[in-house]
Short mmCIF file of C-alpha atoms in Angstrom, two decimals:
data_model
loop_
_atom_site.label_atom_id
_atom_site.label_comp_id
_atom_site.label_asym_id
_atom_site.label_seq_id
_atom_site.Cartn_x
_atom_site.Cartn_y
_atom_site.Cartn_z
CA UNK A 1 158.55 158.06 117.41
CA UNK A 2 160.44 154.89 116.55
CA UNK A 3 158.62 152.87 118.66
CA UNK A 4 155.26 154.07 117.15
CA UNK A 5 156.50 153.27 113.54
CA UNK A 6 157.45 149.46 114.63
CA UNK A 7 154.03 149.33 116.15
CA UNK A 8 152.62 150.70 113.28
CA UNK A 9 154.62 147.70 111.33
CA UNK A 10 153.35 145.22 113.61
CA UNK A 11 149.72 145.76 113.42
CA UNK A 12 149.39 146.22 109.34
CA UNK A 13 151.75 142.81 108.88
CA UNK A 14 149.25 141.35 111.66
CA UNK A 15 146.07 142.78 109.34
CA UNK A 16 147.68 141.32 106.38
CA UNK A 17 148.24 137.94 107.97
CA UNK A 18 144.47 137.77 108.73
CA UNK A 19 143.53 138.90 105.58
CA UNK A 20 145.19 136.14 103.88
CA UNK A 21 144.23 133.39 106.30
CA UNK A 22 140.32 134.28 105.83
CA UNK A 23 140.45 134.81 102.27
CA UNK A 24 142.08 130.82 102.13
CA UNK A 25 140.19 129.45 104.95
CA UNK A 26 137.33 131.33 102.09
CA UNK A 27 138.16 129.82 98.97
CA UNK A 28 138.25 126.35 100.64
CA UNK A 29 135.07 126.32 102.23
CA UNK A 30 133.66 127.30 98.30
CA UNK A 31 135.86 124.44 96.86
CA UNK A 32 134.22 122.47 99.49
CA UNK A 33 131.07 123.36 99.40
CA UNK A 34 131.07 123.04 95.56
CA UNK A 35 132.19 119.50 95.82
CA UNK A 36 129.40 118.71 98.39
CA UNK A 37 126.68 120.55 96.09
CA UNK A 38 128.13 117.91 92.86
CA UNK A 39 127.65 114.93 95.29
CA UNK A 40 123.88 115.40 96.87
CA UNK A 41 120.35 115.23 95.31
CA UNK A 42 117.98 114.37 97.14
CA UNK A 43 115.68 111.39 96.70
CA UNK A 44 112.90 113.87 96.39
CA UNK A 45 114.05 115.82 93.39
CA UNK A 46 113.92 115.28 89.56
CA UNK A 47 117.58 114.55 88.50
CA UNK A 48 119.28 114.13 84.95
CA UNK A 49 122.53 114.37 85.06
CA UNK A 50 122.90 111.93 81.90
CA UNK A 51 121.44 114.36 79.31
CA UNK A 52 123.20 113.63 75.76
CA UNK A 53 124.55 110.13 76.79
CA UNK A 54 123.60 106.74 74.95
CA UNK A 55 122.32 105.56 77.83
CA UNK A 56 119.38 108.33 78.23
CA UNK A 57 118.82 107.56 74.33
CA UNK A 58 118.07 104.21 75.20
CA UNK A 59 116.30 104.69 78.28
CA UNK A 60 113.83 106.81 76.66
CA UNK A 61 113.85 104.83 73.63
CA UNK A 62 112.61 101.84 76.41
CA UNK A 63 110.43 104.32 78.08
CA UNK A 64 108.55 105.32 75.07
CA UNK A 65 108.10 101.72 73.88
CA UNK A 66 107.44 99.83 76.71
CA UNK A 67 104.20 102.73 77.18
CA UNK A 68 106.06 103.00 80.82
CA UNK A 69 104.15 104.81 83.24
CA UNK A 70 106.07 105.07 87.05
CA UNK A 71 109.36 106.43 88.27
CA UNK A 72 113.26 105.42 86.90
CA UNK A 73 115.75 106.12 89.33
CA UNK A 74 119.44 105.63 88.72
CA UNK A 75 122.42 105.46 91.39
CA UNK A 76 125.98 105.61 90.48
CA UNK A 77 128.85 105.69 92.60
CA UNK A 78 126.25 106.41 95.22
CA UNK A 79 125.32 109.34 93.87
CA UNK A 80 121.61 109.89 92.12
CA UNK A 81 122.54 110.66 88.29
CA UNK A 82 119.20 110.51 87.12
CA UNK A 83 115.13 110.28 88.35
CA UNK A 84 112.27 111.06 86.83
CA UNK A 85 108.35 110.51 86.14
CA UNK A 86 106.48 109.54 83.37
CA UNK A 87 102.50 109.58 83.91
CA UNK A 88 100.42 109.89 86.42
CA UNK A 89 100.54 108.74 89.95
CA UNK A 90 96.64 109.32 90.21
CA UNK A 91 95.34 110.85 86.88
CA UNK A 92 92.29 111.56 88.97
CA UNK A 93 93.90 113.98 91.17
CA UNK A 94 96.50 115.09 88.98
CA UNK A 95 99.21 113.67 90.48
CA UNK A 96 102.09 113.03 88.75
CA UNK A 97 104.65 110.39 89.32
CA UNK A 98 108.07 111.64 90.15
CA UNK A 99 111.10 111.07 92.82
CA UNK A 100 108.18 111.38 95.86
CA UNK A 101 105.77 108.98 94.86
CA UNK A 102 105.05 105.96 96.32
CA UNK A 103 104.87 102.58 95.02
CA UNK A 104 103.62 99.17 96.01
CA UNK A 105 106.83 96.65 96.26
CA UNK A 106 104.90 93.34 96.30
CA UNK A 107 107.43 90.90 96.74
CA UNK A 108 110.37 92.84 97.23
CA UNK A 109 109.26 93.35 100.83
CA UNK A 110 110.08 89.49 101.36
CA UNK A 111 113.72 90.88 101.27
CA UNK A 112 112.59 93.27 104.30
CA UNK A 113 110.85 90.39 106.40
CA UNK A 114 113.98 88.03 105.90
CA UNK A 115 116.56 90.87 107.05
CA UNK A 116 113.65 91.55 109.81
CA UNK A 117 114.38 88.08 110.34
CA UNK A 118 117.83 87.50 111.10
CA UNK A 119 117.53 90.37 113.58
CA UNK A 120 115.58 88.19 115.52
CA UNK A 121 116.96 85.71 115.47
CA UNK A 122 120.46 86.90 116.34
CA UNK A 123 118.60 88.77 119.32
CA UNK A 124 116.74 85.35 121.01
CA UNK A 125 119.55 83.12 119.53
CA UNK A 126 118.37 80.57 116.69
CA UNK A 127 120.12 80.33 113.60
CA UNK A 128 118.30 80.07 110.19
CA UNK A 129 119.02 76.61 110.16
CA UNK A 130 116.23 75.56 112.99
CA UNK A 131 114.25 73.33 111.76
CA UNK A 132 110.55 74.95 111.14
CA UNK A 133 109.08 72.49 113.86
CA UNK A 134 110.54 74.56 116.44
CA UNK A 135 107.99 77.00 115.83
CA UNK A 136 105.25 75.04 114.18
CA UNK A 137 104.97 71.83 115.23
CA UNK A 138 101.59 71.50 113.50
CA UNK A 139 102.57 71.52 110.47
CA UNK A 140 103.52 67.99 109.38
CA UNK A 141 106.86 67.19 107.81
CA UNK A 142 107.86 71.13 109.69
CA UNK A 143 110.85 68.79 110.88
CA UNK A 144 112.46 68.11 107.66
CA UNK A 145 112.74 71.75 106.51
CA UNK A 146 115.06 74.53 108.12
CA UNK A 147 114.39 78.37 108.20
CA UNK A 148 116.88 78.85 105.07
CA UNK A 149 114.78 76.77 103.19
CA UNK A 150 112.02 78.90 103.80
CA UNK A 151 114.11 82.10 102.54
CA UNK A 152 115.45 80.41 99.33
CA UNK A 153 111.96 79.11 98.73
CA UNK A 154 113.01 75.47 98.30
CA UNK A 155 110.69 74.01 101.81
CA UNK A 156 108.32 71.92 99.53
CA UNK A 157 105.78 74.16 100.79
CA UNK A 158 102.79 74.29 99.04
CA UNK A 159 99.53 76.35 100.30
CA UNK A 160 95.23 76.96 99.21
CA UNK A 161 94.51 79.90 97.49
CA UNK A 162 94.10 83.34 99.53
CA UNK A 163 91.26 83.71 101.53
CA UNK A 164 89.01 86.33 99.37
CA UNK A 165 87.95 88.55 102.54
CA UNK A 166 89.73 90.47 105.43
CA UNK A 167 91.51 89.09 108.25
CA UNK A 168 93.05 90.16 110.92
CA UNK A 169 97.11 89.09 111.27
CA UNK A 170 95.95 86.23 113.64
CA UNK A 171 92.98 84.92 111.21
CA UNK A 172 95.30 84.85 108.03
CA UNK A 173 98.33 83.22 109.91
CA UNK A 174 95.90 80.32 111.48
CA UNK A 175 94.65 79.99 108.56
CA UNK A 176 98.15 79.69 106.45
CA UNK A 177 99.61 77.37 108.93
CA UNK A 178 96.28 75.32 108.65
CA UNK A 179 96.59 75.11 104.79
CA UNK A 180 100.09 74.80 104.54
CA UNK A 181 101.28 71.25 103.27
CA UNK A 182 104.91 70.45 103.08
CA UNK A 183 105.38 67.82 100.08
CA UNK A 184 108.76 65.61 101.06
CA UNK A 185 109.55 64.91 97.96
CA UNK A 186 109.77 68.34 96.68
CA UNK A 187 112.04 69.44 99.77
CA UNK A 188 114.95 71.14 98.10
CA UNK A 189 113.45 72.01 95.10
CA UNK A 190 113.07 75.73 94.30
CA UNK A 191 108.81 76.96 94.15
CA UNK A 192 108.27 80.23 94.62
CA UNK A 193 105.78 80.41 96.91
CA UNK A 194 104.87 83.99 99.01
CA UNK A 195 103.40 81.31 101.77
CA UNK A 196 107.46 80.72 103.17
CA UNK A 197 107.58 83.96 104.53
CA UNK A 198 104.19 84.70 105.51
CA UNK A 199 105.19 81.68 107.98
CA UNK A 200 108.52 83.34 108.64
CA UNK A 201 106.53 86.88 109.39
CA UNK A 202 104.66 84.54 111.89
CA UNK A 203 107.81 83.53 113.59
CA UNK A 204 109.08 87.71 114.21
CA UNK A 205 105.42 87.87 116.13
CA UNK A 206 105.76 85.00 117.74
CA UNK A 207 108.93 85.36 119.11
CA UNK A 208 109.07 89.45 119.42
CA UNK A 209 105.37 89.86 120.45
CA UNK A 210 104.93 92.67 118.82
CA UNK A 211 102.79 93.05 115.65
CA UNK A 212 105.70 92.77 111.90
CA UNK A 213 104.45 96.15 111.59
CA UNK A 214 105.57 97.53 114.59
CA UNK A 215 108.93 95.42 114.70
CA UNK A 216 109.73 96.90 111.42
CA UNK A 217 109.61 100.44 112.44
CA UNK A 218 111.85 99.24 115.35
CA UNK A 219 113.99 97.81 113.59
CA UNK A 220 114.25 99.11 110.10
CA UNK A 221 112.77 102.17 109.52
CA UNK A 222 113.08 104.45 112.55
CA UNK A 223 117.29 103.60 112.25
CA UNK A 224 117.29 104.18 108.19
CA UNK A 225 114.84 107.21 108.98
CA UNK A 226 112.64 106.45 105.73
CA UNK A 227 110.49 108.99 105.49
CA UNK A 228 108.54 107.88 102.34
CA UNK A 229 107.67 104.61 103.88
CA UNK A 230 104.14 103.01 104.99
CA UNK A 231 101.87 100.11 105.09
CA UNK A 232 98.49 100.05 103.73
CA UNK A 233 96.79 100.75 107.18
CA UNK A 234 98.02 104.30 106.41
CA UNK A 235 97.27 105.19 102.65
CA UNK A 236 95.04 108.00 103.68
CA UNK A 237 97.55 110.06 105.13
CA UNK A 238 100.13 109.66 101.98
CA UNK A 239 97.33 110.31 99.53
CA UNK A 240 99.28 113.28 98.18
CA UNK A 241 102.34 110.92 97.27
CA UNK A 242 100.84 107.40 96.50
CA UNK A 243 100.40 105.85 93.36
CA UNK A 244 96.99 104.27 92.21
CA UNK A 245 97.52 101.12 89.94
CA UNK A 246 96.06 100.95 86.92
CA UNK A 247 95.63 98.07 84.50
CA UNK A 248 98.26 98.27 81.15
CA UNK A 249 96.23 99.35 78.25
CA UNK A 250 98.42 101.39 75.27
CA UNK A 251 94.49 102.20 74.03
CA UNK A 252 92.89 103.14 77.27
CA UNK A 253 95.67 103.54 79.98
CA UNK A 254 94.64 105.00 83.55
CA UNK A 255 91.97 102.10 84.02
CA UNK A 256 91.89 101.70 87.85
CA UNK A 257 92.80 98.47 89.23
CA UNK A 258 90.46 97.94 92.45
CA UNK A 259 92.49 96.21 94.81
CA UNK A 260 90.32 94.56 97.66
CA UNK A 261 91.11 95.03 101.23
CA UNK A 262 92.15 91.27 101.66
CA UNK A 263 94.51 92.03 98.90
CA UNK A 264 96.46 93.96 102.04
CA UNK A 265 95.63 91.87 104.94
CA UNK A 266 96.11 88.54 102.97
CA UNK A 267 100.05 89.81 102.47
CA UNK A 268 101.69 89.56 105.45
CA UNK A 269 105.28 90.23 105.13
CA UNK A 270 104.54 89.42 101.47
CA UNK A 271 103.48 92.81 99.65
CA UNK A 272 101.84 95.68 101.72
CA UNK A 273 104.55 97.94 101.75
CA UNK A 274 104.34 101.30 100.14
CA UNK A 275 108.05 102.68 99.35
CA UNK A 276 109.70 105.81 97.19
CA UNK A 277 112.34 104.33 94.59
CA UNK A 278 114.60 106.78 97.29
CA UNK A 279 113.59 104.87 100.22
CA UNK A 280 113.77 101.63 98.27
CA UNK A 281 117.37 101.93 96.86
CA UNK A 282 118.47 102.96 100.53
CA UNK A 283 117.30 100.18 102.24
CA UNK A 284 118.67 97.38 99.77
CA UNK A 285 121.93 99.75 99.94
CA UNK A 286 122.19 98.95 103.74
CA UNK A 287 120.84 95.48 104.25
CA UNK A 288 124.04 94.85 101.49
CA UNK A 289 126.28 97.18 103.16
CA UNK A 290 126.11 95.76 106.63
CA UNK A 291 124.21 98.69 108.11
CA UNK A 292 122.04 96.62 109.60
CA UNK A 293 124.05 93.46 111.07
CA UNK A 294 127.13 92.82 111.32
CA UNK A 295 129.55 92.23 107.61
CA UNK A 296 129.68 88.43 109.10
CA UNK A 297 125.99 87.94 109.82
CA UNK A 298 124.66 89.98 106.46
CA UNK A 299 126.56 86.94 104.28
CA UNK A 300 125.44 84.21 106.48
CA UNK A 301 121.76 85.71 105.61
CA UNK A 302 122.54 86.28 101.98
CA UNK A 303 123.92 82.57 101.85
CA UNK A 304 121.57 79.46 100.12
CA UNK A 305 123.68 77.57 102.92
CA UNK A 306 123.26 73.47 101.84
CA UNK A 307 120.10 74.19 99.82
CA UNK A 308 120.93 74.67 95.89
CA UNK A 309 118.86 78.07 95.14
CA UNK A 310 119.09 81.22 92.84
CA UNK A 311 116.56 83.15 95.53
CA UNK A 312 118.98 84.35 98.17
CA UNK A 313 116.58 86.13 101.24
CA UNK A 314 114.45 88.18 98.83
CA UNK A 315 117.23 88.77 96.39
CA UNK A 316 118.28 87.21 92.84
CA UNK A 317 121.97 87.07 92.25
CA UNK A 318 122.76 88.52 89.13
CA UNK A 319 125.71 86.28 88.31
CA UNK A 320 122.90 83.64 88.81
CA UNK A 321 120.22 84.79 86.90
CA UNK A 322 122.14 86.57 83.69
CA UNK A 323 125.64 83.65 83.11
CA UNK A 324 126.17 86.10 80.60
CA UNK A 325 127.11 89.14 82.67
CA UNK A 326 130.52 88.58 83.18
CA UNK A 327 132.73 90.62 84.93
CA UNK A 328 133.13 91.53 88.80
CA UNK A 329 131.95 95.34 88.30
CA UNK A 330 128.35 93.25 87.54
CA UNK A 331 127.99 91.54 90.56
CA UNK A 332 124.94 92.65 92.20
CA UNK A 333 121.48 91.65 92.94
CA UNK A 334 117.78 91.66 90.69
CA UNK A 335 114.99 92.70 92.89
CA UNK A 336 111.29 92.35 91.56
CA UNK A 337 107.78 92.59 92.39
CA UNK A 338 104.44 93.02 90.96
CA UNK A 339 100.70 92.95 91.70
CA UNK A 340 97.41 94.81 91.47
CA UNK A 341 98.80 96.77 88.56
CA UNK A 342 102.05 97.48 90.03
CA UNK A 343 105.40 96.14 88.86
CA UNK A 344 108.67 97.35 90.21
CA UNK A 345 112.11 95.85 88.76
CA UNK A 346 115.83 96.90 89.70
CA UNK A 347 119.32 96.03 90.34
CA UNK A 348 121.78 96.61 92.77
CA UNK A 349 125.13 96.44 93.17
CA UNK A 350 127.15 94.10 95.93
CA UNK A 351 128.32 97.41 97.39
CA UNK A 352 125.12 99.23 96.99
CA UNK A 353 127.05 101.97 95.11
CA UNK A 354 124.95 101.14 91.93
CA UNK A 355 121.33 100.65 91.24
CA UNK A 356 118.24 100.97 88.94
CA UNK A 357 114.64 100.87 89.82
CA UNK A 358 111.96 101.45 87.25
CA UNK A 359 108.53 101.40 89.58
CA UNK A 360 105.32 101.40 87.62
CA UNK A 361 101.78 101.58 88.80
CA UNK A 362 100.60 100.22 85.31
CA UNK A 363 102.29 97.04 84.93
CA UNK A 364 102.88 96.10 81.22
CA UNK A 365 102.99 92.26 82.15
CA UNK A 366 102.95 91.33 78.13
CA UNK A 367 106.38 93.61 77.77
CA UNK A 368 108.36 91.19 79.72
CA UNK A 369 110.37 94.23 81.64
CA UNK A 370 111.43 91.72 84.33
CA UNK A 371 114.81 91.57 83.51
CA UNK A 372 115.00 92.71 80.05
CA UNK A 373 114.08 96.75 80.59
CA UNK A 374 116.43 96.74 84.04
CA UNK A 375 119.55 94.38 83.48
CA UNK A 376 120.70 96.17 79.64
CA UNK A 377 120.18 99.59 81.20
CA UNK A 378 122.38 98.53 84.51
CA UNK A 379 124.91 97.30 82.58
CA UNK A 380 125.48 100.60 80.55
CA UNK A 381 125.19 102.36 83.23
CA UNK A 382 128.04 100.97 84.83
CA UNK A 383 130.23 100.60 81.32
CA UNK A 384 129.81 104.32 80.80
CA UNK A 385 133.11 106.46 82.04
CA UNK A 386 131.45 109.66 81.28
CA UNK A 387 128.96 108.45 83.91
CA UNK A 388 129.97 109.25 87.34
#
């Protein structure tokens, strides 16, 4: 009988013991799984997490009188605080924008080529201060100019006008390096001019052979598994998602703007790249986080080297551009684009844990949002504590 009473004992302590180990092993995994559910949105979703704060009264205050039409996306801290849509993607189809749609980058993808770039030439061993002769010797005074120059636009290069009709990538790059004149004197000197890294998109084929679109699924999509992400040679199967750009009118607004084929083909590396502001924000984030190369190669490709340049690989250095943003928790990088009615501006923090991208597919060129919409908005966003 005594026995069977200590047993007894035993097994309800042991019950107990359980019950107090599951219910805390319980309470934990809610804790955690509360914290986890604070920290995610997806790129996908409509977020606002900055309801009632100055800065949403002044981003909508910008919103509604800049006429924006596009997507705003905001990071802090790495965490999306706020996206949203205003307009139509495609009135046509009633499509509206929002955190899936798609947006021409124009000339951000120069930032893409450059990092696509440096992973060549890390792989077949030729730093970014080869002279261009090495792989044009054609091109007369390609001896004077290095690589770098070519990514902080200060090569001297000068080119004609586009072509007006469709090439293939062989056509338009014979063609470029045929009309591309290097002017000695102006070696050094900063001209923005999208013909640098159509020649530097030129090099990847070369020395890869494989087409720049199929290197940069290799090499930058497929690892950063971007899912909103395409080039022009497949628009039809993201008609659901992709923006149509209109011209700017506050009178009529959804006036299509007809952008020829060549206006694709005749952008090499340049500005035929279709990207969410998710996608977008997540590629910068790792090209400046060192997801892609190593810490020691991503500053020797964000680096003007000798030349004297505010252009660094596709980015603008803040501290460069705006003298008047002091302070470290500023330093970061402008990103802009624009063309055939789309204009997409942004910023980004050095350590990728802050950003703002407003992408619109009718560009209101007259507004002057380069700049002045993006940089007042990133600052607050970064000055506000209740932010986070």
């Amino acid at each position: 009988m005594l026995n069977l009473r200590k047993n007894k004992w035993v097994i309800s302590i042991i019950i107990i013991a359980f019950s107090i180990i599951f219910t805390s092993s319980s309470v934990t995994e809610v804790k955690a799984a509360s914290l986890s559910t604070v920290q995610l949105h997806s790129f996908d979703e409509n977020v606002n997490e900055i309801k009632g704060t100055e800065l949403e009264k002044n981003l909508n205050k910008q919103v509604k009188k800049r006429h924006f039409i596009g997507t705003v996306t905001l990071i802090k801290n790495g965490r999306l605080v706020y996206q949203q849509g205003f307009g139509y993607a495609n009135r046509a189809k009633g499509l509206k924008n929002s955190g899936r749609t798609t947006f021409q980058i124009a000339s951000i993808q120069k930032g893409i080529t450059a990092m696509m770039l440096k992973k060549v030439a890390i792989k077949y061993k030729f730093s970014l201060d080869t002279p261009l002769s090495h792989f044009y010797p054609q091109i007369k005074n390609a001896d004077k100019v290095t690589l770098r120059n070519l990514l902080t636009m200060t090569s001297g290069i000068l080119s004609e006008p586009l072509p007006n009709k469709e090439m293939t990538d062989k056509q338009f790059l014979d063609y470029t390096v045929k009309n591309t004149h290097i002017v000695e004197s102006h070696i050094g000197n900063i001209q923005y001019q999208p013909v640098n890294f159509v020649l530097l998109s030129g090099i990847i084929q070369k020395v890869t052979h494989q087409s720049y679109y199929e290197y940069f699924k290799k090499a930058i999509q497929k690892p950063l598994n971007l899912k909103n992400t395409y080039f022009f040679q497949d628009m039809k199967k993201h008609e659901f998602q992709q923006a149509q750009g209109y011209h700017f009118s506050e009178v009529s607004p959804y006036r299509i703007y007809n952008e020829p084929i060549s206006g694709y083909t005749n952008q090499l590396g340049t500005g035929n790249l279709f990207m969410s502001n998710g996608d977008l924000y997540r590629t910068l984030r790792a090209f400046l986080t060192a997801k892609i190369l190593s810490p020691e190669q991503t500053a020797n490709l964000y680096s003007t080297g000798k030349t004297k340049s505010d252009y660094e690989a596709g980015l603008y250095p803040l501290n460069k551009k705006i003298p008047g943003l002091l302070g470290n928790q500023y330093q970061g990088y402008h990103f802009h684009g624009a063309e055939f009615g789309f204009e997409t501006v942004g910023d980004i923090s050095k350590d990728g844990q802050t950003a703002v991208i407003f992408a619109s597919n009718s560009a209101n060129r007259p507004a002057g949002n380069n700049y002045k919409l993006d940089v007042p908005i990133y600052k607050k966003l970064i000055d506000d504590d209740k932010i986070f």
